[in-house]
Coordinates of C-alpha atoms (C1' of nucleotides) in Angstrom, one line a residue:
Chain F
M475 CA -24.1 24.7 -3.3
V476 CA -22.0 24.8 -6.4
V477 CA -19.1 22.6 -7.4
Q478 CA -15.8 24.2 -7.0
Q479 CA -15.0 24.7 -10.7
S480 CA -15.9 23.3 -14.1
H481 CA -14.7 19.8 -14.8
A482 CA -13.8 17.9 -17.8
P483 CA -16.9 16.0 -19.0
G484 CA -15.8 12.6 -17.6
Q485 CA -14.6 14.0 -14.4
H486 CA -17.9 15.5 -13.3
E487 CA -19.7 12.2 -12.7
A488 CA -16.7 10.8 -11.0
N489 CA -16.9 13.7 -8.5
E490 CA -20.5 13.1 -7.9
R491 CA -19.7 9.5 -6.9
F492 CA -16.9 10.5 -4.5
M493 CA -18.3 13.6 -2.9
V494 CA -20.8 13.3 -0.1
S495 CA -22.3 16.6 -1.3
A496 CA -21.3 19.0 -4.0
C497 CA -22.9 21.8 -2.0
S498 CA -20.9 21.0 1.0
Q499 CA -17.8 21.5 -1.1
C500 CA -19.0 24.8 -2.4
Q501 CA -16.5 27.6 -2.0
T502 CA -19.1 30.3 -1.8
R503 CA -21.3 28.4 0.6
H504 CA -20.2 30.2 3.7
L505 CA -20.7 33.6 2.0
S506 CA -24.2 32.7 0.8
I507 CA -27.6 31.7 2.3
C508 CA -26.3 28.2 2.2
A509 CA -24.2 29.0 5.3
A510 CA -27.5 28.4 7.1
F511 CA -27.7 24.8 6.1
G512 CA -26.5 21.8 8.0
T513 CA -24.8 18.8 6.4
E514 CA -27.9 16.7 5.7
E515 CA -29.6 19.8 4.3
L516 CA -26.8 20.3 1.9
I517 CA -27.2 16.8 0.6
T518 CA -30.9 17.4 0.1
L519 CA -29.9 20.6 -1.7
D520 CA -27.7 18.7 -4.1
H521 CA -30.7 17.0 -5.5
V522 CA -32.8 20.1 -6.2
V523 CA -30.2 22.7 -7.0
Q524 CA -29.5 23.3 -10.6
H525 CA -26.0 24.6 -11.3
R526 CA -25.9 26.9 -14.3
T527 CA -23.3 28.9 -16.1
L528 CA -24.6 31.8 -18.0
P529 CA -22.7 33.7 -20.8
P530 CA -22.5 37.4 -20.5
K531 CA -25.6 39.5 -21.2
T532 CA -28.1 36.7 -20.4
T533 CA -31.4 37.3 -18.8
L534 CA -31.9 35.5 -15.5
F535 CA -35.5 36.8 -15.1
D536 CA -37.7 39.7 -16.1
F537 CA -39.7 42.1 -14.0
G538 CA -43.2 40.9 -13.6
Q539 CA -42.5 37.3 -14.4
P540 CA -43.9 34.7 -12.0
V541 CA -41.1 33.7 -9.6
D542 CA -40.3 30.1 -10.4
A543 CA -36.9 29.9 -8.8
V544 CA -34.5 31.7 -6.5
Y545 CA -30.8 32.1 -7.2
S546 CA -27.5 32.1 -5.5
I547 CA -24.6 33.7 -7.4
S548 CA -21.3 31.8 -7.1
E549 CA -19.3 33.7 -9.7
G550 CA -19.6 36.7 -11.9
T551 CA -21.8 39.8 -11.7
V552 CA -25.5 40.3 -12.3
R553 CA -27.2 43.6 -12.8
L554 CA -30.6 44.0 -11.1
F555 CA -32.7 46.7 -12.7
R556 CA -36.1 48.2 -13.6
L557 CA -36.9 49.6 -17.0
L558 CA -39.3 52.5 -17.5
S559 CA -41.6 52.4 -20.5
D560 CA -39.5 55.0 -22.4
G561 CA -36.3 53.0 -21.9
R562 CA -34.8 54.7 -19.0
R563 CA -33.2 52.1 -16.8
Q564 CA -32.4 52.2 -13.1
I565 CA -30.0 49.6 -11.8
V566 CA -30.8 48.8 -8.3
G567 CA -27.8 46.7 -7.5
F568 CA -25.0 44.5 -8.7
A569 CA -25.2 41.0 -7.4
I570 CA -21.9 39.2 -7.0
K571 CA -20.5 36.0 -5.4
G572 CA -22.6 35.1 -2.4
A573 CA -25.6 37.2 -3.4
F574 CA -29.0 35.6 -3.1
L575 CA -31.7 36.7 -5.5
G576 CA -35.2 36.4 -4.3
V577 CA -35.0 37.4 -0.6
T578 CA -38.4 39.0 -0.7
L579 CA -40.1 35.8 -2.0
P580 CA -42.5 37.8 -4.2
A581 CA -45.1 36.2 -6.4
T582 CA -43.6 37.9 -9.4
F583 CA -40.1 39.3 -9.9
D584 CA -39.9 42.9 -8.7
L585 CA -36.7 43.5 -10.7
S586 CA -35.1 42.2 -13.9
A587 CA -31.7 40.5 -13.8
E588 CA -29.1 40.0 -16.4
S589 CA -25.6 38.5 -16.3
I590 CA -22.9 41.1 -17.1
D591 CA -20.0 38.7 -17.5
T592 CA -20.0 35.0 -17.3
V593 CA -22.1 34.0 -14.3
R594 CA -22.2 30.8 -12.3
M595 CA -25.1 30.3 -10.2
C596 CA -27.3 27.8 -8.3
R597 CA -31.0 27.8 -9.2
I598 CA -33.5 26.5 -6.6
P599 CA -37.1 26.0 -7.6
V600 CA -39.1 28.3 -5.5
Q601 CA -41.5 25.7 -4.1
T602 CA -38.6 23.7 -2.9
F603 CA -37.1 26.7 -1.3
R604 CA -40.4 27.6 0.4
A605 CA -40.7 24.1 1.7
M606 CA -37.3 24.3 3.2
I607 CA -38.1 27.6 4.9
D608 CA -41.3 26.1 6.3
E609 CA -39.3 23.3 7.8
K610 CA -36.3 25.2 9.1
P611 CA -36.8 28.3 11.1
H612 CA -33.1 28.8 11.0
L613 CA -33.3 29.3 7.3
L614 CA -36.0 31.9 7.7
R615 CA -33.9 33.7 10.1
K616 CA -31.0 33.8 7.6
L617 CA -33.4 34.9 4.9
H618 CA -34.6 37.7 7.1
E619 CA -31.1 38.7 7.9
L620 CA -30.2 38.9 4.2
T621 CA -33.4 40.9 3.5
A622 CA -32.5 43.3 6.3
R623 CA -29.0 43.7 5.0
E624 CA -30.3 44.4 1.6
L625 CA -32.8 47.0 2.9
Q626 CA -30.0 48.8 4.8
A627 CA -27.8 48.8 1.6
I628 CA -30.6 50.2 -0.5
Q629 CA -31.3 52.9 2.1
G630 CA -27.7 54.1 1.4
Q631 CA -28.6 54.1 -2.3
V632 CA -31.6 56.3 -1.6
I633 CA -29.5 58.8 0.2
L634 CA -26.9 58.7 -2.6
L635 CA -29.5 59.3 -5.3
G636 CA -31.5 61.8 -3.4
R637 CA -28.9 64.1 -1.9
R638 CA -25.4 63.5 -3.4
N639 CA -23.8 65.1 -6.4
A640 CA -22.0 63.4 -9.3
E641 CA -18.6 63.4 -7.7
E642 CA -19.8 62.1 -4.4
R643 CA -21.7 59.4 -6.2
I644 CA -18.7 58.2 -8.2
A645 CA -16.4 58.3 -5.2
T646 CA -18.8 56.5 -3.0
F647 CA -19.4 53.9 -5.7
L648 CA -15.7 53.2 -6.2
L649 CA -15.0 52.9 -2.5
A650 CA -18.1 50.8 -1.8
H651 CA -17.5 48.5 -4.7
R652 CA -13.9 48.0 -3.5
E653 CA -15.3 47.2 0.0
R654 CA -17.7 44.6 -1.4
L655 CA -15.0 42.9 -3.5
A656 CA -12.6 42.9 -0.6
R657 CA -14.7 40.1 1.0
F658 CA -13.1 37.6 -1.4
S659 CA -10.0 38.9 -3.2
P660 CA -7.3 40.1 -0.9
C661 CA -7.9 43.8 -0.3
S662 CA -6.4 45.6 -3.2
V663 CA -6.4 49.2 -4.3
T664 CA -7.2 48.0 -7.8
V665 CA -11.0 47.9 -8.3
P666 CA -12.1 45.7 -11.2
L667 CA -15.1 47.1 -12.9
V668 CA -16.8 44.4 -15.0
M669 CA -19.8 46.7 -15.6
S670 CA -19.8 49.3 -18.4
R671 CA -19.9 53.0 -17.8
T672 CA -23.6 52.9 -18.9
D673 CA -24.2 50.4 -16.1
I674 CA -22.5 52.6 -13.6
A675 CA -24.5 55.6 -14.9
D676 CA -27.8 53.7 -14.6
Y677 CA -26.8 52.6 -11.1
L678 CA -25.9 56.1 -9.9
G679 CA -28.7 58.0 -11.6
L680 CA -26.3 59.8 -14.0
T681 CA -25.5 59.7 -17.7
I682 CA -22.6 57.9 -19.2
E683 CA -21.0 61.2 -20.1
T684 CA -21.1 62.5 -16.5
V685 CA -19.7 59.2 -15.2
S686 CA -16.9 59.4 -17.8
R687 CA -16.1 63.0 -17.1
T688 CA -16.1 62.5 -13.3
I689 CA -13.8 59.5 -13.5
S690 CA -11.5 61.5 -15.9
K691 CA -11.5 64.4 -13.4
F692 CA -10.5 62.1 -10.5
A693 CA -7.8 60.7 -12.7
R694 CA -6.5 64.2 -13.6
E695 CA -6.5 64.9 -9.9
K696 CA -4.4 61.8 -9.3
L697 CA -7.1 60.3 -7.0
I698 CA -7.3 57.2 -9.2
V699 CA -5.8 55.7 -12.4
V700 CA -7.9 54.2 -15.0
V701 CA -6.7 50.7 -15.8
P702 CA -8.1 48.1 -18.2
D703 CA -11.4 47.0 -16.9
G704 CA -11.2 48.9 -13.7
V705 CA -9.6 51.7 -11.7
R706 CA -6.7 51.8 -9.2
L707 CA -7.3 54.0 -6.2
L708 CA -4.3 56.2 -5.5
D709 CA -5.6 58.3 -2.7
I710 CA -8.3 56.6 -0.7
E711 CA -8.1 59.2 2.0
K712 CA -9.0 62.0 -0.4
L713 CA -11.5 59.8 -2.2
N714 CA -13.2 59.2 1.0
H715 CA -13.4 62.9 1.6
R716 CA -14.9 63.4 -1.8
A717 CA -17.5 60.7 -1.1
N718 CA -18.7 62.4 2.1
E719 CA -18.1 65.9 0.8
A720 CA -19.2 68.6 3.2
Chain B
M1008 CA -51.5 46.7 20.8
V1009 CA -52.7 50.1 21.6
V1010 CA -55.9 51.1 23.4
Q1011 CA -58.6 52.4 21.2
Q1012 CA -58.3 56.0 22.3
S1013 CA -57.2 58.1 25.2
H1014 CA -59.3 57.8 28.4
A1015 CA -60.2 60.0 31.2
P1016 CA -57.7 59.2 34.0
G1017 CA -60.1 57.2 36.1
Q1018 CA -61.5 55.2 33.2
H1019 CA -58.1 53.8 32.2
E1020 CA -57.7 51.5 35.1
A1021 CA -61.3 50.5 34.8
N1022 CA -60.7 49.4 31.3
E1023 CA -57.7 47.4 32.3
R1024 CA -59.8 45.5 34.7
F1025 CA -62.6 44.8 32.3
M1026 CA -60.7 44.1 29.1
V1027 CA -59.0 40.8 28.5
S1028 CA -56.3 42.6 26.6
A1029 CA -55.8 46.2 25.5
C1030 CA -53.8 45.0 22.6
S1031 CA -56.6 42.7 21.5
Q1032 CA -58.8 45.7 21.3
C1033 CA -56.4 47.7 19.3
Q1034 CA -57.8 49.2 16.2
T1035 CA -54.6 49.1 14.3
R1036 CA -53.7 45.6 15.3
H1037 CA -54.8 43.9 12.1
L1038 CA -52.8 46.5 10.1
S1039 CA -49.6 46.0 12.1
I1040 CA -47.2 43.3 13.0
C1041 CA -49.5 42.5 15.9
A1042 CA -51.7 40.8 13.4
A1043 CA -49.3 37.9 13.8
F1044 CA -50.1 37.5 17.5
G1045 CA -52.6 35.1 19.0
T1046 CA -54.9 35.9 21.9
E1047 CA -52.5 34.7 24.6
E1048 CA -49.6 36.6 23.0
L1049 CA -51.6 39.8 23.0
I1050 CA -52.1 39.5 26.7
T1051 CA -48.4 38.9 27.2
L1052 CA -47.8 41.9 25.0
D1053 CA -50.0 44.1 27.2
H1054 CA -47.5 43.7 30.0
V1055 CA -44.4 44.8 28.0
V1056 CA -45.7 47.3 25.6
Q1057 CA -45.5 50.9 26.4
H1058 CA -48.1 53.2 24.9
R1059 CA -46.8 56.6 24.2
T1060 CA -48.2 59.8 22.7
L1061 CA -45.6 62.1 21.2
P1062 CA -46.2 65.8 20.4
P1063 CA -45.2 66.9 17.0
K1064 CA -41.5 67.2 16.1
T1065 CA -40.3 64.8 18.7
T1066 CA -37.4 62.5 18.2
L1067 CA -38.2 58.8 18.5
F1068 CA -34.6 57.8 17.9
D1069 CA -31.4 59.0 16.2
F1070 CA -29.2 57.4 13.7
G1071 CA -26.4 55.4 15.2
Q1072 CA -28.1 55.1 18.6
P1073 CA -28.1 51.6 20.1
V1074 CA -31.5 50.0 19.4
D1075 CA -33.3 49.7 22.7
A1076 CA -36.8 49.3 21.4
V1077 CA -38.9 48.7 18.3
Y1078 CA -42.1 50.7 17.6
S1079 CA -45.5 50.2 16.1
I1080 CA -47.2 53.4 15.0
S1081 CA -50.9 53.6 15.7
E1082 CA -51.7 57.2 14.8
G1083 CA -49.9 60.1 13.2
T1084 CA -47.0 60.3 10.9
V1085 CA -43.3 59.8 11.5
R1086 CA -40.5 60.9 9.2
L1087 CA -37.5 58.5 8.8
F1088 CA -34.4 60.1 7.5
R1089 CA -30.6 60.4 7.4
L1090 CA -28.7 63.6 7.8
L1091 CA -25.4 64.3 6.0
S1092 CA -22.7 66.1 7.9
D1093 CA -23.5 69.4 6.0
G1094 CA -27.1 69.3 6.9
R1095 CA -28.5 67.8 3.7
R1096 CA -31.4 65.5 4.7
Q1097 CA -32.8 62.6 2.9
I1098 CA -36.2 61.3 4.1
V1099 CA -36.4 57.6 3.4
G1100 CA -40.0 57.2 4.3
F1101 CA -43.0 58.4 6.2
A1102 CA -44.3 55.9 8.7
I1103 CA -48.0 56.0 9.3
K1104 CA -50.6 53.9 11.1
G1105 CA -49.7 50.2 11.1
A1106 CA -46.0 50.9 10.4
F1107 CA -43.4 48.9 12.3
L1108 CA -40.1 50.6 13.0
G1109 CA -37.2 48.2 13.5
V1110 CA -37.9 45.5 10.9
T1111 CA -34.1 45.0 10.3
L1112 CA -33.4 44.5 14.0
P1113 CA -30.1 46.3 13.7
A1114 CA -27.7 46.8 16.6
T1115 CA -27.9 50.6 16.1
F1116 CA -30.6 52.6 14.3
D1117 CA -29.8 52.9 10.6
L1118 CA -32.1 56.0 10.4
S1119 CA -33.4 58.8 12.5
A1120 CA -37.1 59.2 13.3
E1121 CA -39.2 62.2 14.3
S1122 CA -42.9 62.6 14.8
I1123 CA -44.4 65.1 12.3
D1124 CA -47.7 65.6 14.0
T1125 CA -49.0 64.0 17.2
V1126 CA -48.0 60.4 17.1
R1127 CA -49.4 57.5 19.1
M1128 CA -47.3 54.5 19.2
C1129 CA -46.4 51.3 21.0
R1130 CA -42.9 50.8 22.2
I1131 CA -41.6 47.3 22.7
P1132 CA -38.2 46.8 24.4
V1133 CA -36.0 45.1 21.8
Q1134 CA -34.9 42.2 24.0
T1135 CA -38.6 41.4 24.7
F1136 CA -39.3 41.5 21.0
R1137 CA -36.3 39.3 20.1
A1138 CA -37.4 36.8 22.7
M1139 CA -40.9 36.7 21.2
I1140 CA -39.3 36.1 17.7
D1141 CA -37.2 33.3 19.1
E1142 CA -40.3 31.6 20.5
K1143 CA -42.7 32.2 17.6
P1144 CA -41.6 31.3 14.0
H1145 CA -44.9 32.8 12.9
L1146 CA -43.7 36.2 14.1
L1147 CA -40.4 35.9 12.3
R1148 CA -42.3 35.1 9.2
K1149 CA -44.4 38.2 9.6
L1150 CA -41.3 40.3 10.3
H1151 CA -39.7 39.0 7.1
E1152 CA -42.8 39.8 5.2
L1153 CA -42.8 43.4 6.5
T1154 CA -39.1 43.7 5.7
A1155 CA -39.7 42.3 2.2
R1156 CA -42.5 44.8 1.6
E1157 CA -40.3 47.6 2.8
L1158 CA -37.5 46.5 0.5
Q1159 CA -39.9 46.5 -2.4
A1160 CA -41.2 49.9 -1.5
I1161 CA -37.8 51.4 -1.3
Q1162 CA -36.8 49.9 -4.6
G1163 CA -39.5 52.1 -6.1
Q1164 CA -38.0 55.0 -4.3
V1165 CA -34.6 54.3 -5.9
I1166 CA -36.2 54.3 -9.4
L1167 CA -37.9 57.5 -8.6
L1168 CA -34.8 59.2 -7.4
G1169 CA -32.5 57.8 -10.0
R1170 CA -34.6 58.2 -13.1
R1171 CA -37.6 60.4 -12.7
N1172 CA -37.9 64.2 -13.1
A1173 CA -39.5 66.6 -10.7
E1174 CA -43.0 66.4 -12.2
E1175 CA -43.0 62.6 -12.2
R1176 CA -41.8 62.5 -8.7
I1177 CA -44.5 64.8 -7.4
A1178 CA -47.2 63.1 -9.3
T1179 CA -46.0 59.7 -8.1
F1180 CA -45.8 60.9 -4.6
L1181 CA -49.3 62.3 -4.5
L1182 CA -50.8 59.1 -6.0
A1183 CA -48.8 56.8 -3.9
H1184 CA -49.6 58.7 -0.7
R1185 CA -53.2 58.6 -1.5
E1186 CA -53.0 54.9 -2.0
R1187 CA -51.3 54.4 1.3
L1188 CA -53.9 56.4 3.2
A1189 CA -56.7 54.7 1.4
R1190 CA -56.0 51.6 3.5
F1191 CA -57.8 53.3 6.4
S1192 CA -59.8 56.3 5.5
P1193 CA -62.4 55.7 2.8
C1194 CA -60.8 56.2 -0.5
S1195 CA -61.0 59.9 -1.2
V1196 CA -59.6 62.2 -3.8
T1197 CA -58.5 64.5 -1.1
V1198 CA -55.0 63.7 0.0
P1199 CA -54.1 65.2 3.4
L1200 CA -50.5 66.1 3.7
V1201 CA -49.4 66.5 7.2
M1202 CA -45.7 66.9 6.2
S1203 CA -44.3 70.2 5.1
R1204 CA -43.1 71.1 1.6
T1205 CA -39.6 70.7 3.0
D1206 CA -40.3 67.2 4.1
I1207 CA -41.7 66.4 0.6
A1208 CA -38.6 67.9 -1.0
D1209 CA -36.3 65.9 1.2
Y1210 CA -38.2 62.8 0.4
L1211 CA -38.2 63.3 -3.3
G1212 CA -34.6 64.6 -3.6
L1213 CA -35.8 68.0 -4.7
T1214 CA -35.7 71.5 -3.2
I1215 CA -38.7 73.1 -1.5
E1216 CA -39.0 75.6 -4.4
T1217 CA -39.2 72.9 -7.0
V1218 CA -41.8 71.1 -5.0
S1219 CA -43.8 74.3 -4.6
R1220 CA -43.5 75.2 -8.2
T1221 CA -44.5 71.8 -9.5
I1222 CA -47.5 71.6 -7.2
S1223 CA -48.5 75.1 -8.4
K1224 CA -48.1 74.0 -12.0
F1225 CA -50.3 70.9 -11.5
A1226 CA -52.9 73.2 -9.9
R1227 CA -52.7 75.6 -12.8
E1228 CA -53.3 72.7 -15.1
K1229 CA -56.3 71.7 -13.0
L1230 CA -54.8 68.3 -12.2
I1231 CA -55.1 69.1 -8.5
V1232 CA -56.4 71.8 -6.1
V1233 CA -54.3 72.9 -3.2
V1234 CA -56.5 72.8 0.0
P1235 CA -55.5 73.5 3.6
D1236 CA -53.1 70.8 4.7
G1237 CA -53.4 68.8 1.5
V1238 CA -54.4 68.5 -2.1
R1239 CA -57.5 67.4 -3.9
L1240 CA -56.8 65.3 -6.9
L1241 CA -59.0 66.4 -9.8
D1242 CA -57.7 64.3 -12.6
I1243 CA -56.2 61.1 -11.4
E1244 CA -56.1 59.7 -15.0
K1245 CA -53.8 62.6 -16.2
L1246 CA -51.9 62.6 -12.9
N1247 CA -51.2 59.0 -13.4
H1248 CA -50.0 59.7 -16.9
R1249 CA -47.7 62.4 -15.5
A1250 CA -46.3 60.0 -13.0
N1251 CA -45.3 57.4 -15.6
E1252 CA -44.4 59.9 -18.3
A1253 CA -43.0 58.5 -21.5
Chain X
dC1122 C1' -10.8 44.3 -42.5
dG1123 C1' -14.9 46.5 -42.0
dT1124 C1' -18.4 47.3 -38.4
dT1125 C1' -20.1 47.9 -34.1
dT1126 C1' -19.6 49.0 -29.3
dC1127 C1' -17.5 51.6 -25.8
dG1128 C1' -15.4 55.4 -23.6
dT1129 C1' -13.9 60.1 -24.0
dT1130 C1' -14.3 64.9 -24.8
dG1131 C1' -16.3 69.3 -26.5
dA1132 C1' -20.3 72.5 -27.2
dT1133 C1' -24.8 73.6 -26.0
dA1134 C1' -29.3 73.0 -23.8
dT1135 C1' -32.2 72.2 -20.0
dT1136 C1' -33.5 71.1 -15.5
dA1137 C1' -33.5 72.1 -11.1
dA1138 C1' -30.8 74.6 -7.5
dT1139 C1' -29.8 78.9 -5.5
dC1140 C1' -30.6 83.5 -4.2
dA1141 C1' -34.0 86.8 -3.1
dA1142 C1' -38.3 88.9 -2.0
dC1143 C1' -42.9 88.7 -0.2
dG1144 C1' -47.4 87.5 1.9
dA1145 C1' -50.2 84.6 4.8
dG1146 C1' -50.9 82.3 9.0
dC1147 C1' -49.7 81.5 13.9
dG1148 C1' -48.1 81.8 18.4
dT1149 C1' -46.3 84.9 21.9
dG1150 C1' -46.1 88.6 24.6
dG1151 C1' -47.0 93.3 25.4
Chain C
dC581 C1' -56.7 92.4 21.6
dC582 C1' -53.2 93.8 18.7
dA583 C1' -48.4 93.9 17.3
dC584 C1' -44.4 91.6 16.5
dG585 C1' -41.6 88.0 15.0
dC586 C1' -41.5 83.2 13.1
dT587 C1' -42.2 79.8 10.1
dC588 C1' -44.1 78.4 5.9
dG589 C1' -45.2 78.4 1.2
dT590 C1' -45.0 80.9 -3.2
dT591 C1' -43.0 83.2 -7.0
dG592 C1' -39.3 85.5 -9.7
dA593 C1' -34.5 86.0 -11.4
dT594 C1' -30.3 84.0 -12.0
dT595 C1' -26.8 80.4 -11.6
dA596 C1' -24.9 75.9 -11.6
dA597 C1' -25.1 71.2 -12.4
dT598 C1' -26.0 67.7 -15.3
dA599 C1' -28.2 66.2 -19.6
dT600 C1' -28.2 66.2 -24.4
dC601 C1' -26.1 66.4 -28.9
dA602 C1' -22.2 65.6 -31.5
dA603 C1' -17.8 64.0 -33.0
dC604 C1' -14.0 61.0 -32.6
dG605 C1' -10.6 57.2 -31.4
dA606 C1' -9.7 52.7 -29.8
dA607 C1' -10.8 48.2 -28.8
dA608 C1' -13.7 44.2 -29.7
dC609 C1' -16.1 41.3 -33.0
dG610 C1' -17.6 38.9 -36.8

DNA sequence: CGTTTCGTTGATATTAATCAACGAGCGTGG
DNA sequence: CCACGCTCGTTGATTAATATCAACGAAACG
């Protein structure tokens, strides 16, 4: 669904001539909704998909906007959020490699989305996508599966926000984020955090100060070490215990 | 999907002889997933569906249990929740008439469910349901639609729990609950609350005391009146303002 | 090199939780 | 039928957790 990596200007066209399908070569394909496509469908897809690279802090779409396209993220991190009228923000999730934005196929976006770092993505016009769903029950099945997975994930978020304290939230977040990233990068105790403390705070229903203090506390207790753009988990055992406290 | 109402013992068999399909006579059919079924399918359904009436405070299923059946609620209220090991409870939703439990088709239940009051429901063995989905793309479409709607609803819950204070939560809950109930009963300013204050607290991520105090405060301010088993909304305008404060 | 953003830390304020007491309603059993 | 014991909701007093306000240093940025 996305070409493997950026090419020198001249090389790009060359690739298009040689490759049967750029989407079929896509590294994130098997992680994404595109895993549901067969070879011919991928070729069809090549003609409708728009590959885009977004700089950091770019809006993908805004809450309430009519849905004109759906997105598959192939690199980078996107924050999905809602703003209250007074500026309070709740981040509902971080979309990373393989994420599909638009599982609910709403008429208007039910969330806003912004790139955090540089994001590569595939944009599919929604009418095209709907047409494909109508043709292929298999795709609808995959879409339902993705929606179901998302629903289950967000149920966890509800429990976190409703009934867990600051320490449990941070510990849970670090462990869960590591887990998510482990799907690609070899499983490491170093958890890269491309999002800011403010993003983490708005995701966990806390303030930036509480996030900072709790991370500092964990560091003081030697559960983690803060490293540039992330944390290294020193004691996953104990961290897990702090996540499921009591 | 469910017969209209309970019958005298002898009458029940009589009805079965006369009616083409009990499910086709179901009052809640058009509100539920069964709206996706055609006439012949409803007849098929009659043979696999188990109609059950549960007394209050009865477990429908427990978190982690293998999913053996899915449920359609035709009367009463069910609480859907997760328990933490120390007894903290987070209610994720209240299922009422027309609700379908099992939209994500998981292998094991991702929530626990208990009747709050007397609940009438239709139980469909999961393998039967899966088989129907495999045959009918239309049903899968409906299921996806339900899952999507649920996902959108729970996103609202995340925003509520993450970024709204006690007053906003209570006001939002009362208005939203009224809205949900308005689908059946003629739209009234009286909101029946079958669930206890503890249930409301566990749904809104608060304590029972905070719920009680906030409701009392709204009553003192003449926004609502507490009536037996519910509240009457006196000033929906202002209540709405309190819900979306700032 | 100034300026802005970001993360950290400290002091204080505020919200909601906790602890505690009480009264009303309800079901049970004497 | 009444008395007892529950559960439930309410309210008050206090505590604890987290938010808010404020200051600062370091890194990033133009």
